[in-house]
GROMACS .gro file of C-alpha atoms in nm:
model
  292
    1UNK     CA    1   0.000   0.000   0.000
    2UNK     CA    2   0.131   0.344  -0.089
    3UNK     CA    3   0.227   0.555   0.212
    4UNK     CA    4   0.043   0.888   0.229
    5UNK     CA    5   0.227   1.207   0.324
    6UNK     CA    6   0.168   1.342   0.673
    7UNK     CA    7   0.131   1.690   0.524
    8UNK     CA    8   0.132   1.824   0.172
    9UNK     CA    9   0.222   2.157   0.012
   10UNK     CA   10   0.185   2.271  -0.347
   11UNK     CA   11   0.507   2.097  -0.449
   12UNK     CA   12   0.644   1.919  -0.140
   13UNK     CA   13   0.516   1.618   0.054
   14UNK     CA   14   0.630   1.580   0.415
   15UNK     CA   15   0.664   1.253   0.605
   16UNK     CA   16   0.733   1.188   0.972
   17UNK     CA   17   1.077   1.025   1.008
   18UNK     CA   18   1.143   0.964   1.377
   19UNK     CA   19   1.314   1.271   1.525
   20UNK     CA   20   1.339   1.420   1.174
   21UNK     CA   21   1.115   1.484   0.874
   22UNK     CA   22   1.148   1.363   0.515
   23UNK     CA   23   1.072   1.640   0.265
   24UNK     CA   24   0.995   1.510  -0.085
   25UNK     CA   25   1.000   1.751  -0.381
   26UNK     CA   26   0.747   1.618  -0.631
   27UNK     CA   27   0.732   1.705  -1.000
   28UNK     CA   28   0.407   1.895  -0.942
   29UNK     CA   29   0.399   2.253  -1.067
   30UNK     CA   30   0.187   2.543  -0.950
   31UNK     CA   31   0.122   2.878  -1.117
   32UNK     CA   32  -0.095   3.169  -1.004
   33UNK     CA   33  -0.167   2.964  -0.687
   34UNK     CA   34  -0.317   2.675  -0.889
   35UNK     CA   35  -0.166   2.325  -0.884
   36UNK     CA   36  -0.162   2.211  -1.247
   37UNK     CA   37  -0.264   1.861  -1.361
   38UNK     CA   38   0.065   1.786  -1.541
   39UNK     CA   39   0.403   1.716  -1.385
   40UNK     CA   40   0.738   1.853  -1.506
   41UNK     CA   41   0.999   1.573  -1.540
   42UNK     CA   42   1.302   1.610  -1.308
   43UNK     CA   43   1.164   1.928  -1.151
   44UNK     CA   44   1.149   1.790  -0.797
   45UNK     CA   45   1.501   1.653  -0.813
   46UNK     CA   46   1.635   1.981  -0.951
   47UNK     CA   47   1.469   2.181  -0.671
   48UNK     CA   48   1.589   1.942  -0.402
   49UNK     CA   49   1.949   1.927  -0.522
   50UNK     CA   50   1.978   2.303  -0.581
   51UNK     CA   51   1.854   2.362  -0.225
   52UNK     CA   52   2.109   2.112  -0.093
   53UNK     CA   53   2.383   2.288  -0.291
   54UNK     CA   54   2.305   2.626  -0.129
   55UNK     CA   55   2.252   2.477   0.219
   56UNK     CA   56   2.601   2.324   0.201
   57UNK     CA   57   2.755   2.636   0.045
   58UNK     CA   58   2.622   2.868   0.315
   59UNK     CA   59   2.645   2.631   0.613
   60UNK     CA   60   2.895   2.865   0.782
   61UNK     CA   61   2.680   3.171   0.713
   62UNK     CA   62   2.351   3.045   0.860
   63UNK     CA   63   2.241   2.718   1.025
   64UNK     CA   64   2.002   2.508   0.813
   65UNK     CA   65   1.784   2.203   0.862
   66UNK     CA   66   1.952   1.966   0.612
   67UNK     CA   67   2.060   1.626   0.744
   68UNK     CA   68   2.110   1.435   0.416
   69UNK     CA   69   1.979   1.385   0.062
   70UNK     CA   70   2.138   1.037   0.038
   71UNK     CA   71   1.868   0.767   0.046
   72UNK     CA   72   2.113   0.540   0.233
   73UNK     CA   73   2.083   0.781   0.529
   74UNK     CA   74   1.701   0.770   0.539
   75UNK     CA   75   1.518   0.559   0.800
   76UNK     CA   76   1.467   0.193   0.706
   77UNK     CA   77   1.090   0.241   0.669
   78UNK     CA   78   1.154   0.436   0.346
   79UNK     CA   79   1.380   0.172   0.188
   80UNK     CA   80   1.111   0.031  -0.042
   81UNK     CA   81   1.064   0.376  -0.198
   82UNK     CA   82   1.433   0.448  -0.252
   83UNK     CA   83   1.408   0.450  -0.632
   84UNK     CA   84   1.141   0.723  -0.623
   85UNK     CA   85   1.310   0.916  -0.340
   86UNK     CA   86   1.660   0.923  -0.495
   87UNK     CA   87   1.756   1.285  -0.557
   88UNK     CA   88   1.416   1.434  -0.475
   89UNK     CA   89   1.402   1.375  -0.098
   90UNK     CA   90   1.576   1.552   0.189
   91UNK     CA   91   1.600   1.433   0.549
   92UNK     CA   92   1.572   1.745   0.767
   93UNK     CA   93   1.562   1.837   1.132
   94UNK     CA   94   1.227   1.942   1.274
   95UNK     CA   95   1.185   2.316   1.321
   96UNK     CA   96   0.924   2.543   1.473
   97UNK     CA   97   0.840   2.749   1.162
   98UNK     CA   98   0.845   3.128   1.172
   99UNK     CA   99   0.530   3.219   0.980
  100UNK     CA  100   0.682   3.492   0.762
  101UNK     CA  101   0.787   3.470   0.396
  102UNK     CA  102   1.125   3.647   0.384
  103UNK     CA  103   1.140   3.809   0.041
  104UNK     CA  104   1.450   3.993  -0.079
  105UNK     CA  105   1.432   4.203  -0.396
  106UNK     CA  106   1.746   4.316  -0.576
  107UNK     CA  107   1.577   4.433  -0.898
  108UNK     CA  108   1.249   4.602  -0.985
  109UNK     CA  109   1.007   4.359  -1.147
  110UNK     CA  110   0.679   4.175  -1.089
  111UNK     CA  111   0.443   4.310  -0.822
  112UNK     CA  112   0.712   4.553  -0.702
  113UNK     CA  113   0.716   4.722  -1.044
  114UNK     CA  114   0.336   4.763  -1.034
  115UNK     CA  115   0.336   4.944  -0.699
  116UNK     CA  116   0.641   5.149  -0.795
  117UNK     CA  117   0.462   5.270  -1.109
  118UNK     CA  118   0.157   5.359  -0.900
  119UNK     CA  119   0.317   5.546  -0.610
  120UNK     CA  120   0.698   5.518  -0.623
  121UNK     CA  121   0.717   5.251  -0.354
  122UNK     CA  122   0.781   4.877  -0.324
  123UNK     CA  123   0.598   4.725  -0.027
  124UNK     CA  124   0.573   5.070   0.128
  125UNK     CA  125   0.946   5.148   0.084
  126UNK     CA  126   1.004   5.473  -0.108
  127UNK     CA  127   1.246   5.439  -0.401
  128UNK     CA  128   1.420   5.698  -0.620
  129UNK     CA  129   1.240   5.826  -0.931
  130UNK     CA  130   1.340   5.707  -1.278
  131UNK     CA  131   1.354   5.329  -1.222
  132UNK     CA  132   1.208   5.099  -1.486
  133UNK     CA  133   1.147   4.729  -1.550
  134UNK     CA  134   1.447   4.521  -1.434
  135UNK     CA  135   1.631   4.822  -1.285
  136UNK     CA  136   1.882   4.721  -1.019
  137UNK     CA  137   1.766   4.865  -0.686
  138UNK     CA  138   2.000   5.099  -0.494
  139UNK     CA  139   2.030   4.821  -0.234
  140UNK     CA  140   1.849   4.489  -0.179
  141UNK     CA  141   1.512   4.530  -0.005
  142UNK     CA  142   1.367   4.301   0.264
  143UNK     CA  143   0.994   4.288   0.188
  144UNK     CA  144   0.827   4.028   0.413
  145UNK     CA  145   0.484   3.880   0.363
  146UNK     CA  146   0.246   3.662   0.559
  147UNK     CA  147   0.254   3.290   0.489
  148UNK     CA  148  -0.087   3.199   0.348
  149UNK     CA  149  -0.257   2.860   0.338
  150UNK     CA  150  -0.266   2.674   0.005
  151UNK     CA  151  -0.505   2.852  -0.231
  152UNK     CA  152  -0.480   3.185  -0.050
  153UNK     CA  153  -0.251   3.472  -0.143
  154UNK     CA  154   0.040   3.588   0.072
  155UNK     CA  155  -0.001   3.946   0.193
  156UNK     CA  156   0.287   4.194   0.186
  157UNK     CA  157   0.350   4.345   0.528
  158UNK     CA  158   0.578   4.614   0.671
  159UNK     CA  159   0.879   4.541   0.888
  160UNK     CA  160   0.690   4.700   1.181
  161UNK     CA  161   0.406   4.451   1.127
  162UNK     CA  162   0.663   4.168   1.117
  163UNK     CA  163   0.788   4.286   1.458
  164UNK     CA  164   0.430   4.279   1.589
  165UNK     CA  165   0.382   3.922   1.460
  166UNK     CA  166   0.709   3.756   1.567
  167UNK     CA  167   0.883   4.000   1.802
  168UNK     CA  168   1.169   4.243   1.743
  169UNK     CA  169   1.450   3.991   1.802
  170UNK     CA  170   1.323   3.730   1.553
  171UNK     CA  171   1.220   3.997   1.300
  172UNK     CA  172   1.566   4.155   1.302
  173UNK     CA  173   1.738   3.816   1.276
  174UNK     CA  174   1.534   3.696   0.977
  175UNK     CA  175   1.576   4.034   0.802
  176UNK     CA  176   1.952   4.045   0.854
  177UNK     CA  177   2.001   3.678   0.760
  178UNK     CA  178   1.785   3.712   0.447
  179UNK     CA  179   1.986   4.010   0.323
  180UNK     CA  180   2.317   3.840   0.409
  181UNK     CA  181   2.229   3.516   0.225
  182UNK     CA  182   2.090   3.703  -0.077
  183UNK     CA  183   2.401   3.920  -0.106
  184UNK     CA  184   2.636   3.620  -0.084
  185UNK     CA  185   2.426   3.419  -0.331
  186UNK     CA  186   2.402   3.709  -0.578
  187UNK     CA  187   2.780   3.754  -0.571
  188UNK     CA  188   2.836   3.383  -0.636
  189UNK     CA  189   2.564   3.366  -0.905
  190UNK     CA  190   2.726   3.659  -1.089
  191UNK     CA  191   3.038   3.445  -1.135
  192UNK     CA  192   2.815   3.183  -1.302
  193UNK     CA  193   2.646   3.433  -1.538
  194UNK     CA  194   2.323   3.451  -1.340
  195UNK     CA  195   2.142   3.750  -1.189
  196UNK     CA  196   1.924   3.670  -0.888
  197UNK     CA  197   1.652   3.932  -0.924
  198UNK     CA  198   1.464   3.832  -0.612
  199UNK     CA  199   1.410   3.533  -0.385
  200UNK     CA  200   1.228   3.419  -0.076
  201UNK     CA  201   1.353   3.236   0.231
  202UNK     CA  202   1.179   3.058   0.514
  203UNK     CA  203   1.313   3.021   0.865
  204UNK     CA  204   1.231   2.818   1.171
  205UNK     CA  205   1.372   2.774   1.519
  206UNK     CA  206   1.577   2.464   1.604
  207UNK     CA  207   1.737   2.431   1.950
  208UNK     CA  208   1.664   2.799   2.015
  209UNK     CA  209   1.843   2.918   1.696
  210UNK     CA  210   1.693   3.082   1.390
  211UNK     CA  211   1.755   2.829   1.112
  212UNK     CA  212   1.710   2.833   0.732
  213UNK     CA  213   1.444   2.576   0.630
  214UNK     CA  214   1.228   2.462   0.338
  215UNK     CA  215   1.389   2.536  -0.001
  216UNK     CA  216   1.673   2.772  -0.079
  217UNK     CA  217   1.741   2.977  -0.394
  218UNK     CA  218   1.565   2.747  -0.639
  219UNK     CA  219   1.393   2.841  -0.967
  220UNK     CA  220   1.061   2.806  -0.776
  221UNK     CA  221   1.155   3.050  -0.500
  222UNK     CA  222   1.367   3.292  -0.704
  223UNK     CA  223   1.391   3.480  -1.032
  224UNK     CA  224   1.715   3.380  -1.207
  225UNK     CA  225   1.801   3.588  -1.512
  226UNK     CA  226   2.080   3.519  -1.766
  227UNK     CA  227   2.334   3.799  -1.716
  228UNK     CA  228   2.447   3.785  -2.080
  229UNK     CA  229   2.110   3.903  -2.213
  230UNK     CA  230   2.025   4.141  -1.926
  231UNK     CA  231   1.889   4.471  -2.049
  232UNK     CA  232   1.726   4.726  -1.821
  233UNK     CA  233   1.382   4.841  -1.936
  234UNK     CA  234   1.244   4.508  -2.057
  235UNK     CA  235   1.108   4.189  -1.906
  236UNK     CA  236   1.393   3.937  -1.874
  237UNK     CA  237   1.386   3.569  -1.970
  238UNK     CA  238   1.420   3.353  -1.660
  239UNK     CA  239   1.516   3.001  -1.552
  240UNK     CA  240   1.184   2.911  -1.398
  241UNK     CA  241   0.821   2.836  -1.482
  242UNK     CA  242   0.775   3.147  -1.697
  243UNK     CA  243   0.700   2.921  -1.996
  244UNK     CA  244   0.406   2.785  -1.799
  245UNK     CA  245   0.280   3.124  -1.678
  246UNK     CA  246   0.299   3.272  -2.030
  247UNK     CA  247   0.110   2.978  -2.183
  248UNK     CA  248  -0.161   2.992  -1.915
  249UNK     CA  249  -0.208   3.368  -1.959
  250UNK     CA  250  -0.252   3.319  -2.335
  251UNK     CA  251  -0.474   3.010  -2.319
  252UNK     CA  252  -0.678   3.016  -1.995
  253UNK     CA  253  -0.906   3.271  -1.827
  254UNK     CA  254  -0.824   3.140  -1.475
  255UNK     CA  255  -1.175   2.995  -1.429
  256UNK     CA  256  -1.294   2.635  -1.422
  257UNK     CA  257  -1.062   2.336  -1.442
  258UNK     CA  258  -0.692   2.399  -1.481
  259UNK     CA  259  -0.594   2.297  -1.837
  260UNK     CA  260  -0.338   2.039  -1.940
  261UNK     CA  261  -0.010   2.180  -2.068
  262UNK     CA  262   0.109   2.098  -2.422
  263UNK     CA  263   0.410   1.867  -2.450
  264UNK     CA  264   0.641   2.144  -2.573
  265UNK     CA  265   0.567   2.358  -2.265
  266UNK     CA  266   0.632   2.063  -2.032
  267UNK     CA  267   0.957   1.973  -2.210
  268UNK     CA  268   1.073   2.335  -2.236
  269UNK     CA  269   1.010   2.397  -1.865
  270UNK     CA  270   1.192   2.078  -1.766
  271UNK     CA  271   1.490   2.182  -1.980
  272UNK     CA  272   1.502   2.528  -1.814
  273UNK     CA  273   1.505   2.374  -1.466
  274UNK     CA  274   1.788   2.135  -1.557
  275UNK     CA  275   1.981   2.418  -1.721
  276UNK     CA  276   1.946   2.625  -1.401
  277UNK     CA  277   2.093   2.335  -1.201
  278UNK     CA  278   2.391   2.303  -1.433
  279UNK     CA  279   2.470   2.674  -1.439
  280UNK     CA  280   2.439   2.720  -1.062
  281UNK     CA  281   2.629   2.409  -0.953
  282UNK     CA  282   2.875   2.394  -1.243
  283UNK     CA  283   2.797   2.023  -1.289
  284UNK     CA  284   2.602   1.838  -1.560
  285UNK     CA  285   2.261   1.723  -1.440
  286UNK     CA  286   2.250   1.344  -1.408
  287UNK     CA  287   1.949   1.211  -1.223
  288UNK     CA  288   2.050   1.034  -0.899
  289UNK     CA  289   1.779   0.782  -0.978
  290UNK     CA  290   1.962   0.684  -1.296
  291UNK     CA  291   2.306   0.691  -1.139
  292UNK     CA  292   2.226   0.462  -0.844
   0.00000   0.00000   0.00000
């Protein structure tokens, strides 16, 4: 009998694993807060392994919840699923989640561009005049939001509201850590020909310490732009699910059943995810499932 997850997100399934948890990145894809009926091959493995790459890279900068992504380290009860879990699963320490989405923006795009055009601000933060689509911001901005349930929208909040929700000490720690990780990641990504336009982090508390959890700097949680084609003033191509969003906007009115994606959109999206892995890590993508 197939084991059911103990909790389920849009993309990740979570299983109890003794003192730890097993986080499994599926190949599900969501867009505009809808979970789509088609899966994207290799997507879960790419997300999982990119997160592990960053967790290991920044282990000295911030504590994280990663224990192992090697199926040989997982509890024996998961042994029968090892073929499916290879590459896409991560054994992690349990954390008490801090219910704030920690968004860092380094460039003006997306919802930030809309509010800037309306009143010169991004999430209530006043910015200089004269910025345009994809402008680099004078400095990275910490723009937190609430963490909504599946199907609901996150709500942008001020830093003062963050303090009210989680306390000044935690709010300052997650702000400072978010900006520190983003800055270090952006500097590294620049050496790989990638611009990290924005990203979001999640934190929890383990043994009394604020700890980086969930995913980290993946194409699902970040906008990665190719530096070679970067041009201020236009929408940039990105290594994420933009293929999917663009197709949905052109072919669906966001009502009724979510449509199936055409094969070329599925294949193109899968290729972009694998390309992101290769550029960020500097290694060819070979599925761990195939290499076992």
